[in-house]
Amino acid sequence: MNKADSERMAGILESMGYREAGAELDADLVLYNTCTIRDNAEQKVYSYLGRQAQRKRSNPNLTLVVAGCVAQQEGESLLRRVPELDLVMGPQHANRLETLLTQVDAGQQVVATEEHHILEDLTTARRDSAICAWVNVIYGCNERCTYCVVPSVRGKEQSRLPEAIKLEMEGLAAQGFKEITLLGQNIDAYGRDLPGITPEGRRQHTLTDLLHHVHDVEGVERIRFATSHPRYFTERLIDACADLPKLCEHFHIPFQSGDNDVLRAMARGYTVERYRRIIDRIRERMPDASLSADVIVAFPGETDAQYRRTLDLIEEIGFDQVNTAAYSPRPNTPAADWDNQLPEDVKVERLKEINALVERSARERNARYAGRTEEVLAEGINPKDPSQLMGRTRTNRLTFFSAETVDGRRFKPGDLVQVRIDEVRSFSLSGTPLNR
Ligand code: SAH
Ligand code: SF4
C-alpha cells in the first residue's frame, strides 16, 4: 500500500517537473513516505530526518516533506520535533501533493492530516515496474484489531467505483502492464460503503463482483489481490478465484495467532476453526494454491502454550510464506495500555524460533516444484546475473531463468515463459526456459 502511494506521489512530482536526484543528500526536495505499523519502522524516519534537518540549516531552499502514516499519527507534534519540516501530510492526502507544495511555495509550513475524502486518482503514478502494477480498490480500514494503528492513520473505508478501477486497468494494459495486484488493507471489505442491492437481496458491490467485472480487461494476463481478512473470505470468492483463469492461485490471508483466546483478545472476529475451513476450501478447489500469512508473536498475555498453537498451525497448514513480527505497542491502540506486556527477551526468542519454522515450511513447500514446468511472467533482469531474467510463478514464487531461448533469441520482460524448475531454495527457484 505504501509503495503504491509512493509511486503516485513520485508521479505527481514528475508531472510538476521534478527529476530524480542522484542521491538523497543532493536533492532539493526530499519526501519520506513513512510507515508506523511497528515502532522500528517509525524510528527509522527520525534518523533520516535528523540528517536532512541538518542540511536544511545550511540550505534554506531545501523542501522537506514527511508523508504517510507517521505523518498522520504525529501531525503537528512532528513539526515541534523537527521544526525544519515544510510539509507533514497523511496518506489520505497523497493525491493532493501538488496543491500542498504550492502552499509551501507560498511560504507556509503545512500540516495536512484532517479526514479527507480521497479524490479519484487523476495523476499517473511513476511505477517502478513496467510489467506489474498496483491498483487501489479500497482505502482505509473499519476493523478495530486491538494491536493495530492502521484504522487511526488510514481512516475509514472508501471503495473506488468498479468503473474507475476497470478504466485504470485498461489504461495500464494499453501501456503494456501484464499483472495487476488489487490493493486494500482489508480488501474483502470492498464495496460495503457503496450503495446498491441486487434483486436477490445481496450487496451489489463485493470483491467477488469486482473480480468478475475487471477480469476481461484485454492484455492483463494475471490478477492478484491483497490483503484478505479471514472474517470476510467467502466461498463465493474462492469459487471466483478457481473459475476465473487470470486469478492467480496465491492467497495472502493473515491469521495472526493459532489460539482462539489470543484471537479474541486481538478482536479479530474469527476462530482457528474458521481459518482452517477457508484453507480447506481453497485447497479443495485449487489443490496447488500457495498460501501466505502474517502472524504476531508475544502479543500481550500470550502464554507459551498459546504461542505453541501458532507454531502448530503453521506446521499443520504448510505455508509457502509467513511474515512474522513480535508485538509492538502502538499509540492510540487498546493493547498498548494493557499491563500484561511480555518482556523483550520472550519476543526475541519466539521470533527466532518461529522464523526457523517458517523457513523450513517454505523450503518443504518449494520442494514440490522440483522438475515441474511452471508459467513464469518475466518481470526484469536478475541484478546479480544479467544473463538471467527473473519473474514469478502464478503462485508468486520468485524464479530465475536464462534470458536466452532454445533457438538463441532473447526473452524480454513481459513474456510468459514456460520454465522447467531445476533448483529449489527456501524462497526462490531456478530453471530452464522451454519456449522457443
Ligand atoms: N490488514 C491486514 C494487515 C495490515 S498490517 C490484516 O488485517 O491482516 C500488516 C501486518 O502487520 C499485520 O498483519 C500484522 O501481522 C502486523 N502488525 C500490525 N500491527 C502490529 C503490531 N502492533 N505489532 C506487531 N505486528 C503488527
Ligand atoms: Fe489493522 Fe488489518 Fe485489523 Fe485493519 S484488519 S485493524 S489493517 S490488522
CSV table of C-alpha atoms and ligand atoms in Angstrom, one decimal:
chain,number,residue,atom,x,y,z
A,1,MET,CA,0.0,0.0,0.0
A,2,ASN,CA,2.8,2.4,0.9
A,3,LYS,CA,4.7,1.5,-2.2
A,4,ALA,CA,1.6,2.3,-4.3
A,5,ASP,CA,1.3,5.7,-2.5
A,6,SER,CA,4.9,6.4,-3.2
A,7,GLU,CA,4.6,5.7,-6.9
A,8,ARG,CA,1.6,8.0,-7.1
A,9,MET,CA,3.4,10.8,-5.3
A,10,ALA,CA,6.5,10.3,-7.5
A,11,GLY,CA,4.2,10.6,-10.5
A,12,ILE,CA,2.9,13.9,-9.2
A,13,LEU,CA,6.4,15.2,-8.6
A,14,GLU,CA,7.4,14.2,-12.2
A,15,SER,CA,4.4,15.9,-13.7
A,16,MET,CA,5.4,19.1,-11.8
A,17,GLY,CA,8.8,18.9,-13.5
A,18,TYR,CA,10.9,17.3,-10.7
A,19,ARG,CA,13.5,14.8,-11.7
A,20,GLU,CA,15.1,12.1,-9.6
A,21,ALA,CA,18.3,13.3,-7.9
A,22,GLY,CA,21.5,11.2,-7.8
A,23,ALA,CA,21.4,10.8,-4.0
A,24,GLU,CA,19.2,11.6,-1.0
A,25,LEU,CA,21.6,14.2,0.3
A,26,ASP,CA,21.8,16.1,-3.1
A,27,ALA,CA,18.0,16.6,-3.7
A,28,ASP,CA,16.3,20.0,-3.5
A,29,LEU,CA,13.1,18.3,-2.4
A,30,VAL,CA,13.0,15.2,-0.1
A,31,LEU,CA,9.8,13.4,0.6
A,32,TYR,CA,9.8,10.5,3.1
A,33,ASN,CA,6.7,8.2,2.8
A,34,THR,CA,6.6,6.6,6.2
A,35,CYS,CA,5.2,3.6,7.9
A,36,THR,CA,4.2,3.3,11.5
A,37,ILE,CA,3.0,-0.3,11.7
A,38,ARG,CA,5.7,-1.1,14.2
A,39,ASP,CA,7.9,1.1,16.3
A,40,ASN,CA,11.2,0.2,14.5
A,41,ALA,CA,9.7,1.5,11.2
A,42,GLU,CA,8.8,4.7,12.9
A,43,GLN,CA,12.2,5.2,14.5
A,44,LYS,CA,13.9,4.9,11.1
A,45,VAL,CA,12.1,8.1,10.0
A,46,TYR,CA,13.6,10.1,12.8
A,47,SER,CA,17.1,9.1,12.0
A,48,TYR,CA,16.7,10.0,8.3
A,49,LEU,CA,15.0,13.3,9.2
A,50,GLY,CA,17.9,14.2,11.5
A,51,ARG,CA,20.3,14.3,8.6
A,52,GLN,CA,18.1,16.3,6.3
A,53,ALA,CA,17.2,18.8,9.0
A,54,GLN,CA,20.9,19.5,9.4
A,55,ARG,CA,21.3,20.0,5.7
A,56,LYS,CA,18.4,22.4,5.7
A,57,ARG,CA,20.2,24.7,8.2
A,58,SER,CA,22.8,25.5,5.5
A,59,ASN,CA,20.5,25.2,2.6
A,60,PRO,CA,17.2,27.0,3.2
A,61,ASN,CA,15.9,26.2,-0.3
A,62,LEU,CA,15.6,22.5,0.6
A,63,THR,CA,12.0,21.4,0.8
A,64,LEU,CA,11.4,18.7,3.4
A,65,VAL,CA,8.2,16.6,3.4
A,66,VAL,CA,7.0,13.8,5.6
A,67,ALA,CA,4.1,11.8,4.1
A,68,GLY,CA,2.3,8.6,5.1
A,69,CYS,CA,1.3,7.1,8.4
A,70,VAL,CA,3.9,8.6,10.8
A,71,ALA,CA,2.9,12.0,9.5
A,72,GLN,CA,-0.7,11.2,10.1
A,73,GLN,CA,0.0,9.8,13.6
A,74,GLU,CA,2.2,12.6,14.8
A,75,GLY,CA,0.7,15.6,12.9
A,76,GLU,CA,1.7,19.0,14.5
A,77,SER,CA,3.9,17.3,17.0
A,78,LEU,CA,6.2,16.3,14.2
A,79,LEU,CA,6.8,20.0,13.5
A,80,ARG,CA,7.7,20.6,17.1
A,81,ARG,CA,10.1,17.7,17.0
A,82,VAL,CA,11.6,18.7,13.6
A,83,PRO,CA,10.9,22.4,13.0
A,84,GLU,CA,12.8,22.3,9.7
A,85,LEU,CA,9.9,20.4,8.1
A,86,ASP,CA,7.9,22.2,5.4
A,87,LEU,CA,5.0,19.7,4.9
A,88,VAL,CA,3.5,16.9,7.0
A,89,MET,CA,0.8,15.0,5.1
A,90,GLY,CA,-1.2,11.9,5.9
A,91,PRO,CA,-1.8,9.1,3.5
A,92,GLN,CA,-5.3,10.3,2.5
A,93,HIS,CA,-3.7,13.5,1.1
A,94,ALA,CA,-1.2,11.7,-1.2
A,95,ASN,CA,-3.1,12.7,-4.4
A,96,ARG,CA,-3.1,16.4,-3.2
A,97,LEU,CA,0.7,16.7,-3.1
A,98,GLU,CA,0.9,19.4,-5.8
A,99,THR,CA,-1.7,21.7,-4.1
A,100,LEU,CA,0.1,21.2,-0.8
A,101,LEU,CA,3.5,22.0,-2.3
A,102,THR,CA,2.0,25.2,-3.8
A,103,GLN,CA,1.1,26.3,-0.3
A,104,VAL,CA,4.6,25.5,0.9
A,105,ASP,CA,6.0,27.6,-2.0
A,106,ALA,CA,3.8,30.5,-0.7
A,107,GLY,CA,5.9,30.4,2.4
A,108,GLN,CA,3.6,28.3,4.7
A,109,GLN,CA,4.5,25.4,6.9
A,110,VAL,CA,1.7,22.9,6.1
A,111,VAL,CA,0.1,20.1,8.1
A,112,ALA,CA,-2.5,18.1,6.2
A,113,THR,CA,-3.9,15.4,8.4
A,114,GLU,CA,-7.6,16.0,8.5
A,115,GLU,CA,-10.0,13.2,7.5
A,116,HIS,CA,-10.2,13.6,3.7
A,117,HIS,CA,-12.4,12.1,1.0
A,118,ILE,CA,-9.8,10.5,-1.3
A,119,LEU,CA,-10.0,12.1,-4.7
A,120,GLU,CA,-10.4,9.8,-7.7
A,121,ASP,CA,-6.9,9.3,-8.9
A,122,LEU,CA,-6.2,11.6,-11.8
A,123,THR,CA,-2.5,11.5,-11.6
A,124,THR,CA,-0.3,9.0,-13.3
A,125,ALA,CA,1.9,7.0,-10.9
A,126,ARG,CA,5.6,6.7,-11.7
A,127,ARG,CA,5.6,2.9,-11.5
A,128,ASP,CA,8.8,1.0,-10.6
A,129,SER,CA,7.9,-1.9,-12.8
A,130,ALA,CA,6.7,-1.8,-16.4
A,131,ILE,CA,5.1,-5.2,-16.1
A,132,CYS,CA,3.3,-5.4,-12.7
A,133,ALA,CA,1.2,-2.6,-11.3
A,134,TRP,CA,-0.7,-2.0,-8.1
A,135,VAL,CA,-4.3,-0.7,-8.3
A,136,ASN,CA,-6.0,0.5,-5.1
A,137,VAL,CA,-9.6,-0.6,-4.8
A,138,ILE,CA,-10.4,0.3,-1.2
A,139,TYR,CA,-8.6,2.8,1.2
A,140,GLY,CA,-8.7,2.7,5.0
A,141,CYS,CA,-10.0,0.0,7.4
A,142,ASN,CA,-13.0,-0.2,9.6
A,143,GLU,CA,-11.8,-3.1,11.7
A,144,ARG,CA,-10.5,-2.5,15.3
A,145,CYS,CA,-7.8,-5.1,15.9
A,146,THR,CA,-6.6,-4.2,19.3
A,147,TYR,CA,-2.9,-4.0,18.3
A,148,CYS,CA,-3.2,-2.1,15.1
A,149,VAL,CA,-2.6,1.5,14.2
A,150,VAL,CA,-3.9,1.3,10.6
A,151,PRO,CA,-7.5,2.5,11.2
A,152,SER,CA,-6.4,5.5,13.1
A,153,VAL,CA,-3.9,6.6,10.4
A,154,ARG,CA,-5.5,5.5,7.2
A,155,GLY,CA,-9.1,6.4,8.2
A,156,LYS,CA,-12.4,4.9,7.2
A,157,GLU,CA,-13.0,2.5,4.4
A,158,GLN,CA,-13.5,4.2,1.0
A,159,SER,CA,-14.1,2.0,-2.0
A,160,ARG,CA,-13.5,3.2,-5.6
A,161,LEU,CA,-16.2,2.6,-8.1
A,162,PRO,CA,-15.8,-0.6,-10.3
A,163,GLU,CA,-15.9,1.5,-13.4
A,164,ALA,CA,-12.9,3.7,-12.2
A,165,ILE,CA,-10.9,0.6,-11.3
A,166,LYS,CA,-11.6,-1.0,-14.7
A,167,LEU,CA,-10.7,2.2,-16.5
A,168,GLU,CA,-7.4,2.3,-14.7
A,169,MET,CA,-6.7,-1.3,-15.5
A,170,GLU,CA,-7.5,-0.7,-19.2
A,171,GLY,CA,-5.1,2.2,-19.2
A,172,LEU,CA,-2.4,0.0,-17.7
A,173,ALA,CA,-3.0,-2.8,-20.2
A,174,ALA,CA,-2.6,-0.3,-23.0
A,175,GLN,CA,0.8,0.7,-21.6
A,176,GLY,CA,1.9,-2.9,-21.6
A,177,PHE,CA,1.3,-3.9,-18.0
A,178,LYS,CA,0.6,-7.6,-17.7
A,179,GLU,CA,-0.1,-8.2,-14.0
A,180,ILE,CA,-2.3,-6.2,-11.7
A,181,THR,CA,-2.5,-6.5,-7.9
A,182,LEU,CA,-5.7,-5.1,-6.5
A,183,LEU,CA,-5.0,-3.5,-3.1
A,184,GLY,CA,-6.8,-2.9,0.1
A,185,GLN,CA,-5.9,-3.0,3.8
A,186,ASN,CA,-8.9,-5.3,4.2
A,187,ILE,CA,-9.8,-6.0,0.6
A,188,ASP,CA,-12.7,-8.3,1.4
A,189,ALA,CA,-14.5,-5.3,2.7
A,190,TYR,CA,-14.5,-3.8,-0.8
A,191,GLY,CA,-17.8,-2.3,-1.7
A,192,ARG,CA,-19.5,-2.3,1.7
A,193,ASP,CA,-19.5,1.5,1.7
A,194,LEU,CA,-21.0,1.7,-1.9
A,195,PRO,CA,-24.8,1.8,-2.4
A,196,GLY,CA,-26.7,-0.9,-4.3
A,197,ILE,CA,-28.5,-4.2,-3.6
A,198,THR,CA,-29.1,-6.9,-6.1
A,199,PRO,CA,-32.6,-8.3,-6.9
A,200,GLU,CA,-31.6,-11.4,-4.7
A,201,GLY,CA,-31.0,-9.0,-1.8
A,202,ARG,CA,-27.2,-9.2,-1.8
A,203,ARG,CA,-24.8,-6.3,-1.7
A,204,GLN,CA,-24.2,-5.2,-5.3
A,205,HIS,CA,-20.6,-4.4,-4.9
A,206,THR,CA,-18.3,-7.1,-3.4
A,207,LEU,CA,-14.8,-8.1,-4.1
A,208,THR,CA,-16.2,-11.2,-5.9
A,209,ASP,CA,-18.3,-9.0,-8.2
A,210,LEU,CA,-15.4,-6.7,-8.8
A,211,LEU,CA,-13.2,-9.6,-9.9
A,212,HIS,CA,-15.8,-10.7,-12.4
A,213,HIS,CA,-16.2,-7.1,-13.6
A,214,VAL,CA,-12.5,-6.5,-14.3
A,215,HIS,CA,-11.5,-10.0,-15.4
A,216,ASP,CA,-11.9,-9.4,-19.1
A,217,VAL,CA,-9.6,-6.4,-19.4
A,218,GLU,CA,-7.6,-7.4,-22.5
A,219,GLY,CA,-3.8,-7.5,-22.2
A,220,VAL,CA,-3.9,-8.1,-18.5
A,221,GLU,CA,-2.7,-11.7,-18.0
A,222,ARG,CA,-2.7,-12.1,-14.3
A,223,ILE,CA,-4.7,-10.6,-11.4
A,224,ARG,CA,-3.9,-10.8,-7.7
A,225,PHE,CA,-5.3,-9.2,-4.6
A,226,ALA,CA,-4.2,-8.4,-1.1
A,227,THR,CA,-4.8,-8.3,1.9
A,228,SER,CA,-7.6,-10.7,2.8
A,229,HIS,CA,-9.3,-10.9,6.2
A,230,PRO,CA,-10.4,-14.4,7.3
A,231,ARG,CA,-13.6,-12.9,8.7
A,232,TYR,CA,-14.8,-11.9,5.3
A,233,PHE,CA,-13.3,-14.5,3.0
A,234,THR,CA,-16.3,-16.2,1.4
A,235,GLU,CA,-16.9,-19.4,-0.6
A,236,ARG,CA,-18.2,-17.3,-3.4
A,237,LEU,CA,-14.8,-15.5,-3.5
A,238,ILE,CA,-12.9,-18.9,-3.5
A,239,ASP,CA,-15.1,-20.1,-6.3
A,240,ALA,CA,-14.5,-17.0,-8.4
A,241,CYS,CA,-10.7,-17.4,-7.9
A,242,ALA,CA,-11.0,-21.0,-9.1
A,243,ASP,CA,-13.2,-20.2,-12.1
A,244,LEU,CA,-11.6,-17.0,-13.4
A,245,PRO,CA,-8.5,-18.1,-15.3
A,246,LYS,CA,-6.5,-14.8,-14.8
A,247,LEU,CA,-6.8,-15.0,-11.0
A,248,CYS,CA,-3.6,-16.4,-9.7
A,249,GLU,CA,-3.5,-19.3,-7.2
A,250,HIS,CA,-1.9,-17.4,-4.4
A,251,PHE,CA,-3.7,-16.2,-1.2
A,252,HIS,CA,-2.3,-13.9,1.4
A,253,ILE,CA,-4.6,-14.4,4.5
A,254,PRO,CA,-3.1,-13.3,7.7
A,255,PHE,CA,-4.2,-15.3,10.7
A,256,GLN,CA,-2.1,-13.5,13.4
A,257,SER,CA,-2.4,-16.3,16.1
A,258,GLY,CA,-3.2,-20.0,16.3
A,259,ASP,CA,-5.0,-19.6,19.6
A,260,ASN,CA,-8.7,-18.7,19.9
A,261,ASP,CA,-8.3,-16.7,23.2
A,262,VAL,CA,-5.5,-14.6,21.7
A,263,LEU,CA,-7.6,-14.1,18.6
A,264,ARG,CA,-10.4,-12.8,20.8
A,265,ALA,CA,-8.1,-10.5,22.7
A,266,MET,CA,-6.9,-9.2,19.3
A,267,ALA,CA,-10.6,-8.7,18.4
A,268,ARG,CA,-10.1,-10.4,15.1
A,269,GLY,CA,-13.6,-11.8,14.9
A,270,TYR,CA,-12.9,-15.4,13.7
A,271,THR,CA,-11.6,-18.6,15.2
A,272,VAL,CA,-8.9,-21.0,14.2
A,273,GLU,CA,-11.5,-23.5,13.1
A,274,ARG,CA,-13.0,-21.0,10.6
A,275,TYR,CA,-9.5,-20.2,9.3
A,276,ARG,CA,-8.9,-23.9,8.7
A,277,ARG,CA,-12.2,-24.2,6.8
A,278,ILE,CA,-11.2,-21.4,4.5
A,279,ILE,CA,-7.9,-23.1,3.8
A,280,ASP,CA,-9.6,-26.5,3.3
A,281,ARG,CA,-12.0,-25.0,0.8
A,282,ILE,CA,-9.2,-23.2,-1.1
A,283,ARG,CA,-7.3,-26.5,-1.3
A,284,GLU,CA,-10.3,-28.4,-2.4
A,285,ARG,CA,-10.9,-26.0,-5.4
A,286,MET,CA,-7.2,-25.2,-6.1
A,287,PRO,CA,-5.0,-28.1,-4.7
A,288,ASP,CA,-1.8,-26.4,-5.7
A,289,ALA,CA,-2.6,-22.9,-4.4
A,290,SER,CA,0.1,-21.2,-2.4
A,291,LEU,CA,-0.7,-19.7,0.9
A,292,SER,CA,0.9,-16.9,2.9
A,293,ALA,CA,0.0,-15.2,6.1
A,294,ASP,CA,1.1,-12.7,8.7
A,295,VAL,CA,1.5,-13.6,12.4
A,296,ILE,CA,2.3,-11.7,15.6
A,297,VAL,CA,4.1,-13.4,18.4
A,298,ALA,CA,4.3,-12.3,22.0
A,299,PHE,CA,1.0,-10.4,21.9
A,300,PRO,CA,0.3,-9.1,25.5
A,301,GLY,CA,-0.5,-12.1,27.8
A,302,GLU,CA,0.3,-14.8,25.2
A,303,THR,CA,1.4,-17.9,27.2
A,304,ASP,CA,3.9,-20.4,26.0
A,305,ALA,CA,1.1,-22.9,25.3
A,306,GLN,CA,-0.8,-20.3,23.2
A,307,TYR,CA,2.3,-19.4,21.2
A,308,ARG,CA,2.9,-23.1,20.6
A,309,ARG,CA,-0.6,-23.3,19.0
A,310,THR,CA,0.6,-20.7,16.4
A,311,LEU,CA,3.6,-22.9,15.6
A,312,ASP,CA,1.3,-25.9,15.4
A,313,LEU,CA,-0.9,-24.2,12.9
A,314,ILE,CA,2.0,-23.2,10.7
A,315,GLU,CA,3.2,-26.8,10.8
A,316,GLU,CA,-0.2,-28.2,10.1
A,317,ILE,CA,-1.2,-25.9,7.2
A,318,GLY,CA,2.2,-25.8,5.5
A,319,PHE,CA,2.5,-22.2,4.4
A,320,ASP,CA,4.6,-21.1,1.4
A,321,GLN,CA,5.5,-17.9,3.2
A,322,VAL,CA,4.7,-16.3,6.6
A,323,ASN,CA,5.5,-12.7,7.6
A,324,THR,CA,6.3,-12.7,11.3
A,325,ALA,CA,6.6,-9.9,13.8
A,326,ALA,CA,6.9,-9.6,17.5
A,327,TYR,CA,4.1,-7.5,19.0
A,328,SER,CA,5.0,-3.8,19.1
A,329,PRO,CA,2.8,-1.4,21.2
A,330,ARG,CA,1.4,1.4,19.0
A,331,PRO,CA,0.0,4.8,20.0
A,332,ASN,CA,-3.8,5.0,20.4
A,333,THR,CA,-4.4,1.2,20.3
A,334,PRO,CA,-6.1,-0.6,23.2
A,335,ALA,CA,-3.5,-3.4,23.6
A,336,ALA,CA,-0.7,-0.9,24.2
A,337,ASP,CA,-2.2,0.1,27.5
A,338,TRP,CA,-2.6,-3.4,28.9
A,339,ASP,CA,-0.5,-4.4,31.8
A,340,ASN,CA,0.3,-7.9,30.6
A,341,GLN,CA,3.1,-6.9,28.1
A,342,LEU,CA,5.7,-9.5,27.5
A,343,PRO,CA,9.4,-8.8,28.1
A,344,GLU,CA,11.8,-8.2,25.2
A,345,ASP,CA,13.7,-11.5,25.6
A,346,VAL,CA,10.5,-13.5,25.1
A,347,LYS,CA,9.7,-11.5,22.0
A,348,VAL,CA,13.2,-12.1,20.6
A,349,GLU,CA,13.2,-15.8,21.4
A,350,ARG,CA,9.8,-16.5,20.0
A,351,LEU,CA,10.5,-14.6,16.8
A,352,LYS,CA,13.7,-16.5,16.3
A,353,GLU,CA,12.1,-19.9,16.8
A,354,ILE,CA,9.1,-19.1,14.6
A,355,ASN,CA,11.3,-17.8,11.8
A,356,ALA,CA,13.2,-21.0,11.7
A,357,LEU,CA,9.9,-22.9,11.4
A,358,VAL,CA,8.7,-20.6,8.6
A,359,GLU,CA,11.9,-21.1,6.7
A,360,ARG,CA,11.6,-24.9,6.9
A,361,SER,CA,8.0,-24.8,5.9
A,362,ALA,CA,8.8,-22.6,2.9
A,363,ARG,CA,11.6,-25.0,1.9
A,364,GLU,CA,9.4,-28.0,2.2
A,365,ARG,CA,6.6,-26.4,0.2
A,366,ASN,CA,9.1,-25.3,-2.5
A,367,ALA,CA,10.3,-28.9,-2.9
A,368,ARG,CA,7.1,-29.7,-4.8
A,369,TYR,CA,8.3,-27.5,-7.8
A,370,ALA,CA,11.4,-29.6,-8.5
A,371,GLY,CA,11.2,-31.0,-12.1
A,372,ARG,CA,7.9,-29.3,-12.8
A,373,THR,CA,7.2,-26.9,-15.6
A,374,GLU,CA,5.8,-23.5,-14.4
A,375,GLU,CA,4.4,-20.5,-16.2
A,376,VAL,CA,6.7,-17.5,-15.2
A,377,LEU,CA,5.9,-13.9,-16.1
A,378,ALA,CA,9.3,-12.3,-16.8
A,379,GLU,CA,9.5,-9.0,-14.9
A,380,GLY,CA,13.1,-7.9,-15.3
A,381,ILE,CA,16.8,-8.8,-15.4
A,382,ASN,CA,18.3,-10.6,-12.5
A,383,PRO,CA,20.5,-7.8,-11.0
A,384,LYS,CA,23.0,-10.4,-9.8
A,385,ASP,CA,23.3,-12.1,-13.1
A,386,PRO,CA,22.4,-10.1,-16.3
A,387,SER,CA,22.3,-13.3,-18.4
A,388,GLN,CA,19.1,-14.2,-16.5
A,389,LEU,CA,15.6,-12.9,-16.2
A,390,MET,CA,13.5,-13.1,-13.1
A,391,GLY,CA,9.8,-13.3,-12.6
A,392,ARG,CA,7.2,-15.1,-10.6
A,393,THR,CA,5.1,-18.2,-11.0
A,394,ARG,CA,1.3,-17.8,-10.7
A,395,THR,CA,1.8,-19.0,-7.1
A,396,ASN,CA,4.1,-16.0,-6.5
A,397,ARG,CA,7.4,-17.8,-6.3
A,398,LEU,CA,10.4,-15.8,-7.4
A,399,THR,CA,12.0,-17.7,-10.3
A,400,PHE,CA,15.3,-17.1,-12.2
A,401,PHE,CA,16.0,-18.5,-15.7
A,402,SER,CA,18.2,-17.9,-18.7
A,403,ALA,CA,17.2,-15.0,-20.9
A,404,GLU,CA,18.2,-16.9,-24.0
A,405,THR,CA,15.6,-19.0,-25.8
A,406,VAL,CA,16.3,-22.5,-27.2
A,407,ASP,CA,17.0,-21.1,-30.6
A,408,GLY,CA,19.2,-18.2,-29.5
A,409,ARG,CA,16.8,-15.3,-29.3
A,410,ARG,CA,16.2,-13.4,-26.0
A,411,PHE,CA,13.2,-13.3,-23.8
A,412,LYS,CA,12.1,-9.9,-22.6
A,413,PRO,CA,10.2,-8.6,-19.6
A,414,GLY,CA,6.5,-9.1,-20.1
A,415,ASP,CA,6.9,-12.6,-21.8
A,416,LEU,CA,5.1,-15.5,-20.3
A,417,VAL,CA,7.7,-18.3,-20.2
A,418,GLN,CA,7.3,-22.0,-19.5
A,419,VAL,CA,10.2,-22.8,-17.2
A,420,ARG,CA,11.3,-26.2,-16.1
A,421,ILE,CA,12.4,-25.9,-12.4
A,422,ASP,CA,15.8,-27.4,-11.8
A,423,GLU,CA,16.8,-25.9,-8.5
A,424,VAL,CA,14.7,-25.1,-5.4
A,425,ARG,CA,15.7,-22.9,-2.5
A,426,SER,CA,13.7,-21.7,0.5
A,427,PHE,CA,12.4,-18.5,-1.1
A,428,SER,CA,13.2,-18.8,-4.8
A,429,LEU,CA,13.5,-21.2,-7.8
A,430,SER,CA,15.8,-21.5,-10.8
A,431,GLY,CA,15.0,-23.3,-14.1
A,432,THR,CA,15.4,-23.7,-17.8
A,433,PRO,CA,13.1,-21.9,-20.2
A,434,LEU,CA,11.3,-24.2,-22.7
A,435,ASN,CA,9.5,-21.8,-25.1
A,436,ARG,CA,11.1,-21.1,-28.5
B,1,SAH,N1,-5.0,-5.5,7.1
B,1,SAH,C1,-4.1,-6.6,7.2
B,1,SAH,C2,-2.8,-6.3,7.8
B,1,SAH,C3,-2.3,-4.9,7.9
B,1,SAH,S1,-0.9,-4.6,8.9
B,1,SAH,C4,-4.8,-7.7,8.1
B,1,SAH,O1,-5.7,-7.4,8.8
B,1,SAH,O2,-4.2,-8.8,8.2
B,1,SAH,C5,0.3,-5.8,8.3
B,1,SAH,C6,0.7,-6.8,9.4
B,1,SAH,O3,1.5,-6.1,10.4
B,1,SAH,C7,-0.4,-7.4,10.2
B,1,SAH,O4,-1.0,-8.5,9.5
B,1,SAH,C8,0.2,-7.8,11.5
B,1,SAH,O5,0.7,-9.1,11.4
B,1,SAH,C9,1.4,-6.8,11.6
B,1,SAH,N2,1.1,-5.8,12.7
B,1,SAH,C10,0.2,-4.9,12.7
B,1,SAH,N3,0.2,-4.2,13.9
B,1,SAH,C11,1.3,-4.8,14.6
B,1,SAH,C12,1.8,-4.5,15.9
B,1,SAH,N4,1.3,-3.6,16.7
B,1,SAH,N5,2.9,-5.3,16.3
B,1,SAH,C13,3.4,-6.3,15.5
B,1,SAH,N6,2.9,-6.5,14.3
B,1,SAH,C14,1.8,-5.8,13.8
B,2,SF4,FE1,-5.1,-3.5,11.2
B,2,SF4,FE2,-5.8,-5.3,9.3
B,2,SF4,FE3,-7.0,-5.3,11.7
B,2,SF4,FE4,-7.5,-3.3,9.9
B,2,SF4,S1,-7.9,-5.5,9.6
B,2,SF4,S2,-7.2,-3.1,12.1
B,2,SF4,S3,-5.4,-3.1,9.0
B,2,SF4,S4,-4.8,-5.7,11.3
